[in-house]
XYZ file of C-alpha atoms in Angstrom:
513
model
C -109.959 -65.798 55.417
C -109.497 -62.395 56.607
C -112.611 -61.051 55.782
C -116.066 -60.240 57.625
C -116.861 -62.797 60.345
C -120.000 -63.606 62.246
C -119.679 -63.613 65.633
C -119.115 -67.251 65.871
C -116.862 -67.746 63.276
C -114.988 -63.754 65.376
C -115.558 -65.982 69.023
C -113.822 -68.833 67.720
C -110.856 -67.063 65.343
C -110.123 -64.722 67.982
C -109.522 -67.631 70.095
C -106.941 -69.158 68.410
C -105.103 -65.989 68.268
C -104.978 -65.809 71.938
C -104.191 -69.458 72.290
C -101.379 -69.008 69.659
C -99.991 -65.711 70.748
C -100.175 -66.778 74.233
C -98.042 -70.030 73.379
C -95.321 -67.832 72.147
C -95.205 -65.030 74.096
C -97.097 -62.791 76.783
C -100.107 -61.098 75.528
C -102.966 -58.553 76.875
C -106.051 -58.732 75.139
C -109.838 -58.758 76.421
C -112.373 -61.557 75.492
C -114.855 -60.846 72.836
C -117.537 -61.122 74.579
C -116.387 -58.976 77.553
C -118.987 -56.262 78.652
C -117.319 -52.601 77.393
C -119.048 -49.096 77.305
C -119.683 -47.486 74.706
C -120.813 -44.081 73.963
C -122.136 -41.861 71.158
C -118.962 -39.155 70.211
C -121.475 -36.814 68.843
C -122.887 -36.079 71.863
C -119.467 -35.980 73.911
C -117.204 -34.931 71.221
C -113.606 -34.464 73.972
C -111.594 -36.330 75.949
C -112.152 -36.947 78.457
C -115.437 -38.932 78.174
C -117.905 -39.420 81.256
C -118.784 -43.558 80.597
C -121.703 -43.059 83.099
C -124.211 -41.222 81.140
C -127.328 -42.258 80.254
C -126.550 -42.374 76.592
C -123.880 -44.998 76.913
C -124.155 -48.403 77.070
C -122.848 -51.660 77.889
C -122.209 -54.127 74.781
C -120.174 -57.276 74.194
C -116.628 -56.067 72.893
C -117.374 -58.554 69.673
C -120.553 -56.346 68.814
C -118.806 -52.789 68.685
C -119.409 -51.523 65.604
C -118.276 -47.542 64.611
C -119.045 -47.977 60.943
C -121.139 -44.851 59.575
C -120.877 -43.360 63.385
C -118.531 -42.003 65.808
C -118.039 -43.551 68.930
C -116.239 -44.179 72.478
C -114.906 -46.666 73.592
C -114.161 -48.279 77.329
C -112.435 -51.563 77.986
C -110.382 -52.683 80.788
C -107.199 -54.562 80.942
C -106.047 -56.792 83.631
C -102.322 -57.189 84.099
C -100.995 -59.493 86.139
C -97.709 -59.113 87.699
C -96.503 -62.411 85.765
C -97.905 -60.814 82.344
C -95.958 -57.658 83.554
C -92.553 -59.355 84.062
C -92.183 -61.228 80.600
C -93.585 -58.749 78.957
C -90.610 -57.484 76.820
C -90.452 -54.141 75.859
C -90.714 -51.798 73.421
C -94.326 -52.105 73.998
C -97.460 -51.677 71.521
C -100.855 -51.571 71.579
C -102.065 -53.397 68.540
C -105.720 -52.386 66.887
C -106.865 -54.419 63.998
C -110.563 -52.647 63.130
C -111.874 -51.260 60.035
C -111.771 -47.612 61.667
C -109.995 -44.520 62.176
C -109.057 -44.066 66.028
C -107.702 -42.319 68.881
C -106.381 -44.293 71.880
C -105.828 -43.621 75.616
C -104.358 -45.903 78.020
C -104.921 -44.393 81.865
C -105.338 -40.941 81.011
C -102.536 -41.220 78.293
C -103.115 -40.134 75.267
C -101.349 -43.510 73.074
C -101.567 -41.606 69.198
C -104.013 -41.248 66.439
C -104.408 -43.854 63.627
C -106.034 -41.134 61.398
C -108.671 -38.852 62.645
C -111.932 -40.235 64.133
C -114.690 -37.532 63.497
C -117.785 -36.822 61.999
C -118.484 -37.966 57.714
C -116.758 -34.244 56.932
C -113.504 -34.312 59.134
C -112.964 -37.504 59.540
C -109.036 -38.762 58.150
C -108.979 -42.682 57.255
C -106.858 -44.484 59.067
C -105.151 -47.511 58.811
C -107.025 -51.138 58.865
C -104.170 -52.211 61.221
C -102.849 -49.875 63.884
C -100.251 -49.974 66.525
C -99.667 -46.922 68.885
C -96.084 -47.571 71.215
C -96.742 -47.628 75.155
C -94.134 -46.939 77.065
C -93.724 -49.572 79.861
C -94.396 -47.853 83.322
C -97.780 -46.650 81.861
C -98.888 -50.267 82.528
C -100.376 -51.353 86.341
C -100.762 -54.585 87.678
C -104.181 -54.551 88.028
C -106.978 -53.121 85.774
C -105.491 -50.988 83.109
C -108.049 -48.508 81.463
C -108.294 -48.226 77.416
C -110.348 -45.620 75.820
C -110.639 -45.477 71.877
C -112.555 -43.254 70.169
C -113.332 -44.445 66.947
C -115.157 -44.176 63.642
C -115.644 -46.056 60.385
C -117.617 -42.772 57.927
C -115.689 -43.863 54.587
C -117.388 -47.576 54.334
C -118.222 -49.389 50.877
C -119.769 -51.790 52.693
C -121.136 -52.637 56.613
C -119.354 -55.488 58.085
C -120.628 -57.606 61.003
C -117.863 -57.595 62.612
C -115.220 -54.741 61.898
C -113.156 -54.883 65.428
C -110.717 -57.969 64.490
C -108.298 -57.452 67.347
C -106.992 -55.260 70.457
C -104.320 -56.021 72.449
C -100.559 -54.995 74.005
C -97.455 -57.095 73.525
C -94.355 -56.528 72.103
C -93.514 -53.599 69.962
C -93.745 -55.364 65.986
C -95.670 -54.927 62.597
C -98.759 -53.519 62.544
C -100.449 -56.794 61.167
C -98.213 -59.121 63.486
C -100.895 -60.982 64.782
C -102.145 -61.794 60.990
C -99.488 -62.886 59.328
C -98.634 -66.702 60.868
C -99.549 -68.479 57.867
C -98.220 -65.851 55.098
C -94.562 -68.049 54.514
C -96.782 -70.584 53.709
C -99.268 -68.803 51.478
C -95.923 -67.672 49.918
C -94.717 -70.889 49.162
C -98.239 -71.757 47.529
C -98.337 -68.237 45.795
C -95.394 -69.267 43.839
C -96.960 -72.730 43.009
C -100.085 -70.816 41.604
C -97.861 -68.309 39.381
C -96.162 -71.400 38.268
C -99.233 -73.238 37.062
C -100.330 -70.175 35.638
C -97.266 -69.532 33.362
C -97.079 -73.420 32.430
C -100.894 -73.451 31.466
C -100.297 -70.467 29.432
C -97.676 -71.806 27.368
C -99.606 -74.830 26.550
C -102.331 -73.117 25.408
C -100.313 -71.355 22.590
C -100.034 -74.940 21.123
C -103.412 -75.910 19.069
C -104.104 -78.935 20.829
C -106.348 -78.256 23.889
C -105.785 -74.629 23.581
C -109.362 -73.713 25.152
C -109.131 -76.254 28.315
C -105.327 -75.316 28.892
C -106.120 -71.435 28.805
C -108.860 -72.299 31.421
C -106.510 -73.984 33.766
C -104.584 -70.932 33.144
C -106.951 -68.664 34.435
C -108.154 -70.246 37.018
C -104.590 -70.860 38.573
C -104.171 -67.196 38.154
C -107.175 -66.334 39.766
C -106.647 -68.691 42.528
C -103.178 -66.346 42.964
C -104.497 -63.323 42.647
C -106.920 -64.112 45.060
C -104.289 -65.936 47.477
C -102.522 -62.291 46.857
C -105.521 -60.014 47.831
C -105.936 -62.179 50.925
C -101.881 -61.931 52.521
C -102.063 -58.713 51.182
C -103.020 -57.401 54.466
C -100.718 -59.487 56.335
C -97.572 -57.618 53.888
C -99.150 -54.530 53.386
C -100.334 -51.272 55.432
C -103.416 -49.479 53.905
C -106.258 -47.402 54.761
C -109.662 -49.183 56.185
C -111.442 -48.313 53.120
C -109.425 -50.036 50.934
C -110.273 -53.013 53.233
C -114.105 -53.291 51.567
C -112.436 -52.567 47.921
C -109.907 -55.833 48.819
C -113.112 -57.991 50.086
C -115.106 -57.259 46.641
C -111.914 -58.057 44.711
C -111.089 -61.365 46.837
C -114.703 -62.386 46.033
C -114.662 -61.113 42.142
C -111.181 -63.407 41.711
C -112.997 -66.561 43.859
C -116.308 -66.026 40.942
C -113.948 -66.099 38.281
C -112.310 -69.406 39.393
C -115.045 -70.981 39.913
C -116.844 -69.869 36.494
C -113.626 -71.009 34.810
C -113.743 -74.280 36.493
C -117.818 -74.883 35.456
C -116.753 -74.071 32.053
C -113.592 -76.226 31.912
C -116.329 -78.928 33.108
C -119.479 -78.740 30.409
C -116.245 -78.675 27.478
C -115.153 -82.193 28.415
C -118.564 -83.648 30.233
C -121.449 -81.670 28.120
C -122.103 -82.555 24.749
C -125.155 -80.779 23.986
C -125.969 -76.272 25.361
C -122.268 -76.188 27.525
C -122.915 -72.425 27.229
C -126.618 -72.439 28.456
C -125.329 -74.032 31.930
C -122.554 -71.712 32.118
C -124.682 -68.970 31.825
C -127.434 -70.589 34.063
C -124.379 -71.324 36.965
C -122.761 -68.156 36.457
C -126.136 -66.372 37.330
C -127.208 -68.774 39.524
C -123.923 -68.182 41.628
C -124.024 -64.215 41.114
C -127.518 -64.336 42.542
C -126.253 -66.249 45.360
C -123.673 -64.009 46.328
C -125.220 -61.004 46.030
C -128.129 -62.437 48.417
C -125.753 -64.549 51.246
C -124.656 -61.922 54.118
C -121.048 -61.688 54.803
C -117.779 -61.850 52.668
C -116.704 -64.945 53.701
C -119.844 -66.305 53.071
C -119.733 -64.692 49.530
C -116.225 -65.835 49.033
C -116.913 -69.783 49.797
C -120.103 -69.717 47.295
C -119.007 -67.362 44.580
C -116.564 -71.367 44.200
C -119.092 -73.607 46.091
C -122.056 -72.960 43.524
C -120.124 -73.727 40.298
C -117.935 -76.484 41.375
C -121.881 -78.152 42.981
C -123.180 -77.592 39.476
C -119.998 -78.874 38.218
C -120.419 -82.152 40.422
C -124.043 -82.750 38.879
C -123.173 -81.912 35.103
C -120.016 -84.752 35.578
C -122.126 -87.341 37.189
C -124.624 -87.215 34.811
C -121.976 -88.052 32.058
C -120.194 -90.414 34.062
C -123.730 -92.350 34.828
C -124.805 -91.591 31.230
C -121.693 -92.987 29.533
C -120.142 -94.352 31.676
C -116.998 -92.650 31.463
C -114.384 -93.196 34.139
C -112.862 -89.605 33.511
C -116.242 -88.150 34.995
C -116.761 -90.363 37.464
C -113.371 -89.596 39.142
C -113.624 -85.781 38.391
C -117.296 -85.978 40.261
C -115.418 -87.767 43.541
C -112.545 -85.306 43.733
C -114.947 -82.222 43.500
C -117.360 -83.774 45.867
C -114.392 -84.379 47.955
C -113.716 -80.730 48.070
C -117.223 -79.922 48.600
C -117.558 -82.275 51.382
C -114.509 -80.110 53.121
C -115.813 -76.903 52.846
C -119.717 -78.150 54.286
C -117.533 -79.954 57.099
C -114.994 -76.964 58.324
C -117.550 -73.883 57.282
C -116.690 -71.874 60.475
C -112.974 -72.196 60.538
C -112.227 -72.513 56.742
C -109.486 -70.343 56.567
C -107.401 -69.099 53.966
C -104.521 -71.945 54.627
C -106.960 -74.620 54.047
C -108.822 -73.035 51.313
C -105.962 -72.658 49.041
C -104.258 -75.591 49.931
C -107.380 -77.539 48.449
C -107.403 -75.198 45.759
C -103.831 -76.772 44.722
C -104.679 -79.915 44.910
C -107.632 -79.404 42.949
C -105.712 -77.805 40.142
C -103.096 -80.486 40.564
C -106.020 -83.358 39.829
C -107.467 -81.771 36.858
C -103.678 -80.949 35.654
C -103.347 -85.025 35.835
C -106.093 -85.609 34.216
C -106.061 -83.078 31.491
C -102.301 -84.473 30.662
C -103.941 -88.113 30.342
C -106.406 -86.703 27.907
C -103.336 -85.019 26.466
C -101.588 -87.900 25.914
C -104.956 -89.941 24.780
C -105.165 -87.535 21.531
C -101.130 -87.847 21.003
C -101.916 -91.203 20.583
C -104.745 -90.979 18.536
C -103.067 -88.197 16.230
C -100.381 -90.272 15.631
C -102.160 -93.142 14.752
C -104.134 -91.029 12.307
C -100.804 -90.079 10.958
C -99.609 -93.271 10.346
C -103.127 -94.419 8.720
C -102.598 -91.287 6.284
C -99.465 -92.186 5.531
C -100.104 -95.636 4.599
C -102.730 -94.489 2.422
C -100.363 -91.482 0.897
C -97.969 -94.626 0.071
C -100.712 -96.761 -1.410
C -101.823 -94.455 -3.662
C -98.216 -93.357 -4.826
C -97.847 -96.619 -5.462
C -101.074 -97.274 -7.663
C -100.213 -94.237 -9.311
C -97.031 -95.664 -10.351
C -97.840 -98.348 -11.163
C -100.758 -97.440 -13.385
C -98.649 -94.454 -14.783
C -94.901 -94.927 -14.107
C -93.004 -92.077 -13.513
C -90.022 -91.421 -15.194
C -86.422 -89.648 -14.798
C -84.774 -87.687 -17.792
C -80.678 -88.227 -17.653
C -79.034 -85.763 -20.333
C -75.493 -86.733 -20.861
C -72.845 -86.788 -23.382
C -75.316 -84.867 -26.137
C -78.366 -87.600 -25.284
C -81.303 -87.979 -22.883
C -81.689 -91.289 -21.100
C -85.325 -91.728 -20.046
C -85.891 -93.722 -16.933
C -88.537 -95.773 -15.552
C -88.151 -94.782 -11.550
C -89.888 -98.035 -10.952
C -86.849 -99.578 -12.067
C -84.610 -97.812 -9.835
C -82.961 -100.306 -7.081
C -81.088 -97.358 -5.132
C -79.209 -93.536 -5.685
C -75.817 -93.297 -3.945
C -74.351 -89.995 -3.539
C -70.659 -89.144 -5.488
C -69.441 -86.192 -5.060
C -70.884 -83.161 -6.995
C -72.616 -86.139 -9.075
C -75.228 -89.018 -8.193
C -75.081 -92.957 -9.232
C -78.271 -94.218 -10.090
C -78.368 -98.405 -9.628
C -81.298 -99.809 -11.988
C -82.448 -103.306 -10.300
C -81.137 -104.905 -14.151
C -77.715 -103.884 -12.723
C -77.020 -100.561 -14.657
C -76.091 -97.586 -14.114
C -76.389 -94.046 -14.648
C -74.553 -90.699 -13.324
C -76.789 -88.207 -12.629
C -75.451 -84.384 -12.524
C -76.522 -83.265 -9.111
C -76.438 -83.882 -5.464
C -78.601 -86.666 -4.220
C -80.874 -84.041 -2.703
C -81.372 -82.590 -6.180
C -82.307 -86.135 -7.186
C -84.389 -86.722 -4.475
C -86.536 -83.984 -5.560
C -87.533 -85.062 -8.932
C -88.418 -89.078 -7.920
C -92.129 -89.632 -5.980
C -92.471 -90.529 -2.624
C -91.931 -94.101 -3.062
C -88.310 -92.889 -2.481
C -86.583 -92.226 1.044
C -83.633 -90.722 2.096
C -82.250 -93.718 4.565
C -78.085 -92.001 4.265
C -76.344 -89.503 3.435
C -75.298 -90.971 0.760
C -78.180 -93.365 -0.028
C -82.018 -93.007 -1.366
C -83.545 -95.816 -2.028
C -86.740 -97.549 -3.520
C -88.880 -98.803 -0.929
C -90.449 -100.649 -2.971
C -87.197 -103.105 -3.895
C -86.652 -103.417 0.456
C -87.445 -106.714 2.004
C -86.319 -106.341 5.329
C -84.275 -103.918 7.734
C -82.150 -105.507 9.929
C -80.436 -103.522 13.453
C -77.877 -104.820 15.503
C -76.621 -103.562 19.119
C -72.428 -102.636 19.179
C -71.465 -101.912 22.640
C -68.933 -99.400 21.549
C -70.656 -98.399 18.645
C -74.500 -98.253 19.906
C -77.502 -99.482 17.266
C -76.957 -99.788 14.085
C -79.505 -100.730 10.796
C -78.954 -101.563 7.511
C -81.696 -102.252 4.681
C -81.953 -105.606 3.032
C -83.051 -105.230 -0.797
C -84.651 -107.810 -3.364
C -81.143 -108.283 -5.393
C -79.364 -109.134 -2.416
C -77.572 -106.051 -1.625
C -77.645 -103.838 1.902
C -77.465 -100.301 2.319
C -76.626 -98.188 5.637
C -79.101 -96.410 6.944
C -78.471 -93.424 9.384
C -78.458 -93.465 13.197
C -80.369 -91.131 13.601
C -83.246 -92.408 10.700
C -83.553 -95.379 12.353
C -87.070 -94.644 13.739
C -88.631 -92.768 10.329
C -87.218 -95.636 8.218
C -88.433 -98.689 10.264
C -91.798 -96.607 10.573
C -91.408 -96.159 6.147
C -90.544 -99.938 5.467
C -92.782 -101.089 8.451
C -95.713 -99.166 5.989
C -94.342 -100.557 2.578
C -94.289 -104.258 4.229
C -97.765 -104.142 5.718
């Protein structure tokens, strides 16, 4: 991650920059640990600077540090006359530091990235700096840099605020940051996309707490993912660079908090919110205590998702629940990667595992999903068997009955005796299972209305009494698709709707049983 380094973790990432750059192109940069002067701007406030006084002093290029001071400093640059010759120009000398500073390159004065000074006068610069150097200012041989710098405006002191210096080809300020931000891109979008998707689902009842989690935490996985290419997209002033560290860490707390909670809902049965509140300060403590932001970023998620790895082991053990047993191995999986690759686990690798992760509890959070479908529709099936058994007692104990007025008279009707409705026009035949019939004055949904539940809509133009159905047969037309009809106690068979195939073999399947 680009944030504060040790000077192992600086050695070994500045390194790889070389290697990389180096593999692509021609590049001059020093070693960290080269031997530069360095000398206290206070007391020789001008250019030009004598290096040999006793108050300077020889320190390892990885150790400079101008935060809360002013400073000068003296490096040298060999250039080779290979290194000279592919060099291609425009030419730039690159400065990656939390600092304001002034550069000179053999006597030349390069440009100002702000204004290094004293607390009052200094001007911020840039965190990423890149002053142009025209081509025959360059020697074969040792080339002399001189920066003064200073760092007055700091949040926070970093161990390591000089994150590169070196010339190559004329680019973006943050060129030598930004190899893996296509990438980080790619994953960005991912993240949003979980987000949005996770939000959706948890406007639907079911799950709506442990869906908004996975929300959250994918968006704080992306905001964080954001804050950390940020620098590789955008310019900004060095002390913004301490306000994007506290924020990268704040979004890494809140994913992991989200995560510990998302883990006591489904694995804790008894005080979930005392070990949130017991991880959350446990972790806060922790951060606030570890040196280093990158340090602070890696436990503000290491200390939940360990506390998370006990709390679903002890249900997996306890209940033996196969749910918490593979939750525990993919988070001690995770775990396991960030104890292995703690000096080079950058942000690539970090959110990359962060995907995955989210991708593992989406699986499994879709399995319990599907688990409660299951179980909700079985409940709805029980209810509606019962619904049916006690319309049925009901009518049988107390029939219901149908009033026909017609021709000056009223026709009461048992409904128990009703075989089946058919629709006729504006008008309704009612089919009594003695053979009779009636015409009812309105459409079969008015009729459908006024009879109990014992009746169902199979047609357009049929209702019928599931209580007179013995069996519903379906056939397979190849032109025509399925088709069902319904097989009744007198003999006769009524049509039943494509598209009610499913609700009507789920009805009769219920009256059978």
């Amino acid at each position: 991650m680009f944030v504060a380094l040790t000077p192992k973790t600086a050695s070994l990432l500045f390194t790889l920059l070389t290697l990389f750059s180096a593999s692509c192109f021609a590049v001059i940069t020093p070693q960290r640990q080269q031997a530069v002067t360095v000398c206290d701007a206070t007391i020789q406030p001008d250019w030009p600077v004598d290096f040999t006084a006793t108050t300077c002093q020889q320190v390892a290029l990885v150790d400079v540090d101008p935060q809360g001071k002013t400073l000068w400093l003296q490096l040298t640059l060999p250039v080779s006359k290979q290194q000279l010759t592919q060099l291609k120009p425009p030419l730039a000398l690159y400065l990656n530091a939390k600092a304001s500073s002034s550069s000179y390159l053999n006597g030349y004065h390069l440009g100002n990235n702000g204004l290094p000074g004293n607390q009052p006068d200094e001007i911020a610069g840039n965190m990423d700096a890149r002053f142009y150097v025209p081509l025959d200012l360059l020697l074969v041989g040792d080339n002399q840099l001189v920066v003064k710098m200073s760092a007055q405006q700091s949040l926070f002191t970093l161990p390591n605020p000089v994150h590169f210096i070196g010339i190559n080809h004329y680019n973006a300020p943050q060129h030598h940051l930004q190899r893996y931000s296509n990438w980080m891109l790619v994953i960005l979008g991912i993240l949003l996309t979980a987000t949005l998707y996770f939000a959706i689902r948890s406007l639907q009842s079911m799950q709506r707490g442990q869906h908004l989690l996975l929300a959250l935490m994918s968006l704080f996985a992306a905001l964080q993912l954001f804050s950390e290419i940020g620098r590789a997209l955008f310019s900004y002033s060095y002390p913004l660079h301490d306000v994007r560290l506290l924020v990268i860490v704040t979004f890494s707390f809140g994913f992991g908090l989200c995560l510990l909670t998302l883990i006591t809902q489904r694995f804790v049965r008894t005080h979930a919110v005392h070990w949130i509140y017991a991880g959350a300060a446990a972790t806060l403590l922790t951060v606030i205590l570890i040196p280093g932001f990158d340090n602070k970023t890696t436990a503000a998620t290491f200390c939940p998702m360990l506390l998370s790895v006990i709390l679903a082991a002890r249900h997996g053990y306890r209940r033996r629940n196969l749910a918490a047993a593979a939750t525990t191995v993919t988070l001690s999986l995770f775990l396991l990667i960030i104890v292995l690759t703690a000096d080079y686990f950058h942000e690539t690798l970090y959110f990359v595992l962060i995907t995955l992760l989210l991708s593992v509890l989406f699986m499994q959070q879709a399995k319990d999903y599907n688990a409660l479908l299951s179980n909700q529709q079985l409940d709805k099936e029980r209810i509606a068997k019962l619904t049916l058994r006690l319309e049925q007692n009901q009518q049988h104990n107390k029939p219901a009955i149908l009033k026909i007025a017609s021709a000056g008279k009223v026709d009461i009707i048992n409904t128990a005796q009703i075989n089946f409705c058919q629709a006729a026009g504006d008008y309704s035949e009612i089919n009594l299972t003695d053979g009779r019939q009636h015409l009812y004055s309105g459409t079969l949904k008015n009729l459908e209305s006024e009879l109990p539940s014992t009746f169902l809509r199979v047609h357009r133009s049929y209702l019928v009494n599931l209580e007179q159905v013995t069996r519903l047969q379906t056939s397979t037309n190849k032109s025509s698709g399925s088709a069902a009809s319904l097989l009744l106690q007198n003999g006769q068979q009524l049509p039943v709707s494509r598209r009610l195939i499913p609700a009507v073999r789920q009805a009769v399947t219920t009256e059978i049983n």
